[in-house]
PDB file of C-alpha atoms in Angstrom:
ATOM      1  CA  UNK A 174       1.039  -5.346  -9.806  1.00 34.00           C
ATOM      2  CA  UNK A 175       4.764  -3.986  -9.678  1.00 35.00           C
ATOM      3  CA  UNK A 176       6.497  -3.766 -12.941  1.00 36.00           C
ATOM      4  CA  UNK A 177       8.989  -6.254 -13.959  1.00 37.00           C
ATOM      5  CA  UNK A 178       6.669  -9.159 -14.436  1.00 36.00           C
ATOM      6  CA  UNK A 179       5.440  -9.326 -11.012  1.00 43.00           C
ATOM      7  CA  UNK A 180       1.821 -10.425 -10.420  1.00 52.00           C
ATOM      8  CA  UNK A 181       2.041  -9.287  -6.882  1.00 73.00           C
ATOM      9  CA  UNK A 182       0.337  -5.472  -5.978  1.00 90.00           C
ATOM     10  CA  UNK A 183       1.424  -3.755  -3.393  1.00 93.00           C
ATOM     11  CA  UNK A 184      -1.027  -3.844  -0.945  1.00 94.00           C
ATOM     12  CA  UNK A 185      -0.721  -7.474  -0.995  1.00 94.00           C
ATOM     13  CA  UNK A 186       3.033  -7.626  -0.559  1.00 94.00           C
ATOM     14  CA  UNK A 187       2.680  -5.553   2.150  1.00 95.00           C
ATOM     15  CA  UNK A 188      -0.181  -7.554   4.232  1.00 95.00           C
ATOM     16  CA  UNK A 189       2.085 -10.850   2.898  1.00 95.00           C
ATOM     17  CA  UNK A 190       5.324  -9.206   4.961  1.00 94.00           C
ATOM     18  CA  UNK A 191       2.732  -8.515   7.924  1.00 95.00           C
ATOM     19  CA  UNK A 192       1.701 -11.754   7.793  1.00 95.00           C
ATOM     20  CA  UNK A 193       5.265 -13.562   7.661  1.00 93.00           C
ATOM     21  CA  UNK A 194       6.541 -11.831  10.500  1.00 92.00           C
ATOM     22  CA  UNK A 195       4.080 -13.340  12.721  1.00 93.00           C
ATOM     23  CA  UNK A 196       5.454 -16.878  13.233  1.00 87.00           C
ATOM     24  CA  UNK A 197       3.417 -19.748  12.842  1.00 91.00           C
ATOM     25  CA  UNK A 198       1.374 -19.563  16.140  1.00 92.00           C
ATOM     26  CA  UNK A 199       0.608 -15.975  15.675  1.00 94.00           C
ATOM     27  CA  UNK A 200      -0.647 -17.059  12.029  1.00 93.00           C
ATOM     28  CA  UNK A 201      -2.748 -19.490  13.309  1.00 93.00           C
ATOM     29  CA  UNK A 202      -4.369 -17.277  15.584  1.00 94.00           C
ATOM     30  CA  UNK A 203      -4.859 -14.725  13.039  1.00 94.00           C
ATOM     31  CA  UNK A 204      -6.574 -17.154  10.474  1.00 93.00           C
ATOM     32  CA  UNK A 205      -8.269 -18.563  13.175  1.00 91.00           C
ATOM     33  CA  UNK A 206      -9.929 -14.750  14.341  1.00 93.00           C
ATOM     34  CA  UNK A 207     -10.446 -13.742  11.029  1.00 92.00           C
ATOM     35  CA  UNK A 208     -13.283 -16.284  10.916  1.00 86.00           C
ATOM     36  CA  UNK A 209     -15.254 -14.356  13.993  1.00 86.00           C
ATOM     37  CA  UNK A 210     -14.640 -10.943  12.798  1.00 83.00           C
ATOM     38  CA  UNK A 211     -17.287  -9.242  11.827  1.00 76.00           C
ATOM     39  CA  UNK A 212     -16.952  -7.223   8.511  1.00 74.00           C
ATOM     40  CA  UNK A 213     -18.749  -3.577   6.397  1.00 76.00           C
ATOM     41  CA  UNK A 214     -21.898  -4.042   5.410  1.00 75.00           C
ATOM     42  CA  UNK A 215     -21.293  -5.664   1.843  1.00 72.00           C
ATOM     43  CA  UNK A 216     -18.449  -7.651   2.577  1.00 71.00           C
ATOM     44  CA  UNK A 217     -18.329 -11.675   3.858  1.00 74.00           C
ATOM     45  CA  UNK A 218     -17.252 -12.897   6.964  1.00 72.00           C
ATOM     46  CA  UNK A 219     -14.194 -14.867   5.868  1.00 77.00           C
ATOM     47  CA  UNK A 220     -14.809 -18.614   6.544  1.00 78.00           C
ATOM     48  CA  UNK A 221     -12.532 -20.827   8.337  1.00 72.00           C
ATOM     49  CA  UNK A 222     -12.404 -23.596   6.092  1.00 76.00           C
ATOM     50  CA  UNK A 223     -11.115 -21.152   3.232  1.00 78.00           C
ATOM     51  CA  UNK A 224      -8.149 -19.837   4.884  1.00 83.00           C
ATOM     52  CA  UNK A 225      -6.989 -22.995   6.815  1.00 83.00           C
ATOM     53  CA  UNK A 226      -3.890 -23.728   5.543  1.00 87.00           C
ATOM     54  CA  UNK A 227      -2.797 -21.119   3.660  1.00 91.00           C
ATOM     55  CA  UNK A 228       0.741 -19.434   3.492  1.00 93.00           C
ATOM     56  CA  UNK A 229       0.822 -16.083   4.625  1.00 94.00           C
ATOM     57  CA  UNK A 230       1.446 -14.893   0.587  1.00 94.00           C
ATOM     58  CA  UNK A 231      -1.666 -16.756  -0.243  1.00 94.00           C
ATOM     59  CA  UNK A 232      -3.965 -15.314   2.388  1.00 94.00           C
ATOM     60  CA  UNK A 233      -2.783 -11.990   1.978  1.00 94.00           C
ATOM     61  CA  UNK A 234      -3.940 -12.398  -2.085  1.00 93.00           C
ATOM     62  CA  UNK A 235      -7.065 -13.761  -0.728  1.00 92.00           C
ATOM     63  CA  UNK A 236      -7.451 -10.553   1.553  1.00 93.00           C
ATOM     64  CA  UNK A 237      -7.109  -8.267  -1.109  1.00 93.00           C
ATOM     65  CA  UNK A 238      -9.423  -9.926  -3.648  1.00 90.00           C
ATOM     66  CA  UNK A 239     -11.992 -10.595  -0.737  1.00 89.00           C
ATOM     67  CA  UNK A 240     -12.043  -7.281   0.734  1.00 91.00           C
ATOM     68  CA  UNK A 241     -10.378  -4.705  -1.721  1.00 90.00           C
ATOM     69  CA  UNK A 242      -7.385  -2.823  -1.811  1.00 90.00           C
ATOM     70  CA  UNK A 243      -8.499  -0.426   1.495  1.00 88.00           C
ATOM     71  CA  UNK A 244     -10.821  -2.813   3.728  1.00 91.00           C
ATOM     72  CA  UNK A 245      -8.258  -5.523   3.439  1.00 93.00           C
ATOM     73  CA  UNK A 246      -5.835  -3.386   5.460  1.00 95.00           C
ATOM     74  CA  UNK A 247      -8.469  -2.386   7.892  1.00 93.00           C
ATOM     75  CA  UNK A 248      -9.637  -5.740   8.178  1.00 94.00           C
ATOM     76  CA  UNK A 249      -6.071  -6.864   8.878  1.00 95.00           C
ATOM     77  CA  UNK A 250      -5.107  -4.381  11.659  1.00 96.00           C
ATOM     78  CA  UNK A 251      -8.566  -5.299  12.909  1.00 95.00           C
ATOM     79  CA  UNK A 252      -7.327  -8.948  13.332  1.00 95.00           C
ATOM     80  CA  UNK A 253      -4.000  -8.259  14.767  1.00 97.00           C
ATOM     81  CA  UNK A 254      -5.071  -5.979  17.356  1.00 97.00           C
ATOM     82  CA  UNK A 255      -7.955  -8.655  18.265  1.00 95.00           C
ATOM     83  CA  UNK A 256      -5.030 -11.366  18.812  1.00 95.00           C
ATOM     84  CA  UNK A 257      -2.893  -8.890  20.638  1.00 95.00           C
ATOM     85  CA  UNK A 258      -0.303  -7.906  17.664  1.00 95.00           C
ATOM     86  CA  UNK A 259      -0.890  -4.272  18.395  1.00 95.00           C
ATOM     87  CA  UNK A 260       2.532  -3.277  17.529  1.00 95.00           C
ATOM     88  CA  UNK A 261       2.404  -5.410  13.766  1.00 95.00           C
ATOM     89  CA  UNK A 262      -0.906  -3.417  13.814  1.00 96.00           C
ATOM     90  CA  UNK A 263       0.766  -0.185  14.351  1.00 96.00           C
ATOM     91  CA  UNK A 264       3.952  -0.716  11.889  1.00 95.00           C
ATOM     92  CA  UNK A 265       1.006  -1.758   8.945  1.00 96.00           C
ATOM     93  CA  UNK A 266      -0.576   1.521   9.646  1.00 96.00           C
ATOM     94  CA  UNK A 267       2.763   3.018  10.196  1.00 95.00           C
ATOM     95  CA  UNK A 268       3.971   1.848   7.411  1.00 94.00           C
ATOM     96  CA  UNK A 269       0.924   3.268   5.372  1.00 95.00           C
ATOM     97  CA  UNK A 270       1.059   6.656   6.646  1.00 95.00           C
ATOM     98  CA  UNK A 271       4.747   7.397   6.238  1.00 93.00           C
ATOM     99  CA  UNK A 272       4.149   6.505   2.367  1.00 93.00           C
ATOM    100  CA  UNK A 273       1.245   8.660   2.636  1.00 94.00           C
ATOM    101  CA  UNK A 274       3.019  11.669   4.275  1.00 94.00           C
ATOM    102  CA  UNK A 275       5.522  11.460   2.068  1.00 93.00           C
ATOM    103  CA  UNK A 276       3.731  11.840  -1.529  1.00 94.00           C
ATOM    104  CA  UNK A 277       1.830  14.890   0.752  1.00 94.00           C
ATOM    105  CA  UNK A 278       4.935  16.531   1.851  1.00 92.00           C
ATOM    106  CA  UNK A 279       7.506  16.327  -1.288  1.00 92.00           C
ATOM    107  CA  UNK A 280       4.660  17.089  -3.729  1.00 94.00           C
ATOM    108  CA  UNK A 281       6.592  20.184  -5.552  1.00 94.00           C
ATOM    109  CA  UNK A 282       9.595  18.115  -5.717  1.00 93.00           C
ATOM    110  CA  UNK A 283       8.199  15.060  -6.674  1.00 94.00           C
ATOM    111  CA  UNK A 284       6.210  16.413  -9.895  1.00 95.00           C
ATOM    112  CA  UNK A 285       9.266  18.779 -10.838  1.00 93.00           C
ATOM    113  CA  UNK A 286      11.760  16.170 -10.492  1.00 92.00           C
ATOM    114  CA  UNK A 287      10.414  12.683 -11.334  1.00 90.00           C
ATOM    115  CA  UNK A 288      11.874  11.178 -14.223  1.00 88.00           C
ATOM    116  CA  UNK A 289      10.467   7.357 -14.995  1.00 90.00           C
ATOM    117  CA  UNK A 290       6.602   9.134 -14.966  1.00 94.00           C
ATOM    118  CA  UNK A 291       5.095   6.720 -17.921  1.00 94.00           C
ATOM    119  CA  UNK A 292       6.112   3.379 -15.362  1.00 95.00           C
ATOM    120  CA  UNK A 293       4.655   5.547 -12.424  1.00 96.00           C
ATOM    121  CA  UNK A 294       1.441   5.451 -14.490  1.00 96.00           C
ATOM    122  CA  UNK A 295       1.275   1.997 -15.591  1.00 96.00           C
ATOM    123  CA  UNK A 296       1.850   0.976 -12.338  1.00 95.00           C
ATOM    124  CA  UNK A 297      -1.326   3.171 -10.564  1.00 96.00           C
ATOM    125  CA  UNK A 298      -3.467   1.741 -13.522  1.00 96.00           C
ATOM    126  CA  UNK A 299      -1.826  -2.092 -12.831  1.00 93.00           C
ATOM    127  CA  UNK A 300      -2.741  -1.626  -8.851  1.00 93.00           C
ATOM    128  CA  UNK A 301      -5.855   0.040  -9.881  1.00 92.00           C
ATOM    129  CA  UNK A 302      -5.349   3.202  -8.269  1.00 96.00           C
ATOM    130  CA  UNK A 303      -5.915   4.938 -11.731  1.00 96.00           C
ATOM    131  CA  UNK A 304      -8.578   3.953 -14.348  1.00 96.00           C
ATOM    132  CA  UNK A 305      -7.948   3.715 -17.632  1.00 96.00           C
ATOM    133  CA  UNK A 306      -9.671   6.824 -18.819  1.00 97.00           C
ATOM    134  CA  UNK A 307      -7.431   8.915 -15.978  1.00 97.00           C
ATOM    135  CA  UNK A 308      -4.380   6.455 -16.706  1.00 97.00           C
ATOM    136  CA  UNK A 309      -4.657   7.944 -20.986  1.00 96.00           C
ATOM    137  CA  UNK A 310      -5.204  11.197 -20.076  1.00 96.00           C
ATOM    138  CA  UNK A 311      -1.920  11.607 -18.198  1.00 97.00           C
ATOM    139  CA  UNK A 312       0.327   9.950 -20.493  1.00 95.00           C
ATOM    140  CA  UNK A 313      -1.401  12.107 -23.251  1.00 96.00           C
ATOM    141  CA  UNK A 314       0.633  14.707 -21.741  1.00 95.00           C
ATOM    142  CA  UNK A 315       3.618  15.944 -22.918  1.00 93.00           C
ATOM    143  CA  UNK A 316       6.377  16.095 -20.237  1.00 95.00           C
ATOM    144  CA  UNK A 317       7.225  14.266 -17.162  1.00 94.00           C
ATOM    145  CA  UNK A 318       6.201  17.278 -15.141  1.00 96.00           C
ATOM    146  CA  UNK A 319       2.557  17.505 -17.162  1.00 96.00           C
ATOM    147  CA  UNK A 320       2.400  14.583 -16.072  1.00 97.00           C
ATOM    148  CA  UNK A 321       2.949  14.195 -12.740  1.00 96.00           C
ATOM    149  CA  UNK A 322       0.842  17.720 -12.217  1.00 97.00           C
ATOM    150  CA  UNK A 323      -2.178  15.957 -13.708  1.00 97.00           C
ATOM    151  CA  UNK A 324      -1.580  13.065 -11.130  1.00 97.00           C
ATOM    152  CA  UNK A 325      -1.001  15.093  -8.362  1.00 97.00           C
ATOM    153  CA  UNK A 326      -4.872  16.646  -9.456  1.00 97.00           C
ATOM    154  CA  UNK A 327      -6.231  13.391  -8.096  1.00 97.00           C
ATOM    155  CA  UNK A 328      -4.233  12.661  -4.865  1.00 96.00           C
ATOM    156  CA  UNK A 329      -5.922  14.754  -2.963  1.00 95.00           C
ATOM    157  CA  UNK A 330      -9.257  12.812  -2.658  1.00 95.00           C
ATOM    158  CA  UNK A 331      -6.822   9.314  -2.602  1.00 96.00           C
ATOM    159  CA  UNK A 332      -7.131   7.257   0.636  1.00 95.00           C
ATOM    160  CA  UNK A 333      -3.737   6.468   2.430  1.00 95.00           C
ATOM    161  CA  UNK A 334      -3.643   3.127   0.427  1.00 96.00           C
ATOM    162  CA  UNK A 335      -3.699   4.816  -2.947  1.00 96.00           C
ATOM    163  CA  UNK A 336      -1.294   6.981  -1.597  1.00 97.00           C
ATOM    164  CA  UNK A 337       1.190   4.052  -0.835  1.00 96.00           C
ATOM    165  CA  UNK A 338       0.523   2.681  -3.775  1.00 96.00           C
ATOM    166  CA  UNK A 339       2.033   6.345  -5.337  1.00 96.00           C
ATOM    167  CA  UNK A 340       5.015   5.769  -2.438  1.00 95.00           C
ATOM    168  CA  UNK A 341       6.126   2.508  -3.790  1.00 93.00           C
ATOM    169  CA  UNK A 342       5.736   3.492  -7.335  1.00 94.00           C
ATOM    170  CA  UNK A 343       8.211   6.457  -6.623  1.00 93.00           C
ATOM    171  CA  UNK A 344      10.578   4.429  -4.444  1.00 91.00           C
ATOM    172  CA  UNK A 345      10.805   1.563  -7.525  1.00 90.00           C
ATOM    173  CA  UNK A 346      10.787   4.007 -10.288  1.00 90.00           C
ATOM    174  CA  UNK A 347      12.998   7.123  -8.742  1.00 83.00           C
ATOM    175  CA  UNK A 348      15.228   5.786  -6.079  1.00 82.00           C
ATOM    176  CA  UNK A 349      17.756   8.102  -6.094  1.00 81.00           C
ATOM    177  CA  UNK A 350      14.918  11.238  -5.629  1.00 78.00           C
ATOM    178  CA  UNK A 351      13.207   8.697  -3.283  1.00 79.00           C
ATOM    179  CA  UNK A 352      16.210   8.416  -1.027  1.00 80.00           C
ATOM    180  CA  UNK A 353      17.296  12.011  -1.167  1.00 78.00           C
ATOM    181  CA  UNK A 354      13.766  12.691   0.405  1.00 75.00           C
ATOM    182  CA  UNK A 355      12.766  10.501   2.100  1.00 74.00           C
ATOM    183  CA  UNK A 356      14.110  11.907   5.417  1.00 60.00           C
ATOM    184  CA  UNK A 357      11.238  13.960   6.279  1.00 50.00           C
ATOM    185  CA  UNK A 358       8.749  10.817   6.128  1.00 47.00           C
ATOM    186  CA  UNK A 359      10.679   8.801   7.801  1.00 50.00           C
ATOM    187  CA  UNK A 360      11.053  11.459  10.894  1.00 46.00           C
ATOM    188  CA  UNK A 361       7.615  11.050  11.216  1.00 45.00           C
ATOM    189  CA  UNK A 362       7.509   7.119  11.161  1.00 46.00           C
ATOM    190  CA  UNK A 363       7.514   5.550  14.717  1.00 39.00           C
ATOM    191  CA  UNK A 364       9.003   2.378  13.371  1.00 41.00           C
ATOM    192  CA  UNK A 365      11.858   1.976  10.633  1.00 40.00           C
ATOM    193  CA  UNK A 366      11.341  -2.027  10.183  1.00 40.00           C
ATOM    194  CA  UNK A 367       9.967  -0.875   6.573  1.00 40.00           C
ATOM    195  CA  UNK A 368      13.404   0.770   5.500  1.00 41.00           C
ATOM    196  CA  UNK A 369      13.873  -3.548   5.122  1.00 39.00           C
ATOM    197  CA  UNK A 370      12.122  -3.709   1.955  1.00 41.00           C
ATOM    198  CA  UNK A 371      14.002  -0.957   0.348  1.00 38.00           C
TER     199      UNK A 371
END
């Protein structure tokens, strides 16, 4: 959940912006093979009837409360590649690991320079990258920098989703360091369509 009043995470925004740049057939199809998939042990198949219909903002909430902040993206590039989206399915993981790479790369940076730290925070524990417990313990510190060195303690065993989640917390929260560094992750990145949602 992005600050601001929004009640969309953004995992889900980002399968939603997947999903709209389909087109209609290509949504159809993908509801359609999401039904035949077959999913992780301890996960449901994904009926037909309860995704018929749906906007591409609704079934991407329905993704992510289904199948969980990480297995909804795998589920989803899954899909596309099975209906021959391979390139959406690239830019989603794309997408993922240019976040990723870039919360890895600018790390030094990042915790001495970030200023809007507390938001940061809220918004890990909000997408529920952090838990409450780890959420207190970093605001408990003193100084932006604290801070940010105590979260940057835990990234190391994140998955790239967690990470992104980090990425777009940074981008909303410290544009202007964002932008200044974001050159190096975006060298890496085969596709710039994401530079879109800026």
């Amino acid at each position: 959940m992005a600050s601001g009043g929004s009640t969309e995470n953004t995992v889900t925004s980002l399968l939603r912006d997947t999903l709209k740049f389909l087109g209609k057939n290509a949504f159809l199809k993908f509801t359609r093979e999401l039904s035949k998939i077959q999913t992780k042990e301890g996960y449901e198949r994904t009926e037909l009837e309860s995704v018929a219909g749906l906007s591409p903002a609704a079934l991407a909430s329905l993704l992510y409360s289904h199948y969980g902040r990480s297995h909804c993206i795998e589920v989803t590039v899954e899909v596309l590649r099975a209906i021959g989206q391979v390139h959406q399915a690239d830019d989603l993981v794309d997408r993922l690991q240019t976040g990723a790479r870039f919360v890895e790369q600018n790390k030094e940076v990042i915790i001495q320079q970030a200023c809007n730290v507390g938001e940061i925070i809220k918004e890990l524990l909000q997408e529920g990258v952090l838990s409450s417990k780890q959420h207190d313990s970093i605001v408990a510190e003193s100084t932006n920098q604290k801070r940010m060195q105590k979260l940057y303690k835990l990234v190391p065993v994140w998955d790239v989703t967690a990470k992104y989640c980090l990425y777009n917390a940074l981008k909303r929260n410290n544009l202007s360091l964002f932008l200044r560094y974001a050159g190096d992750a975006l060298a890496h990145s085969r596709s710039e369509s994401w530079m879109v949602n800026l």
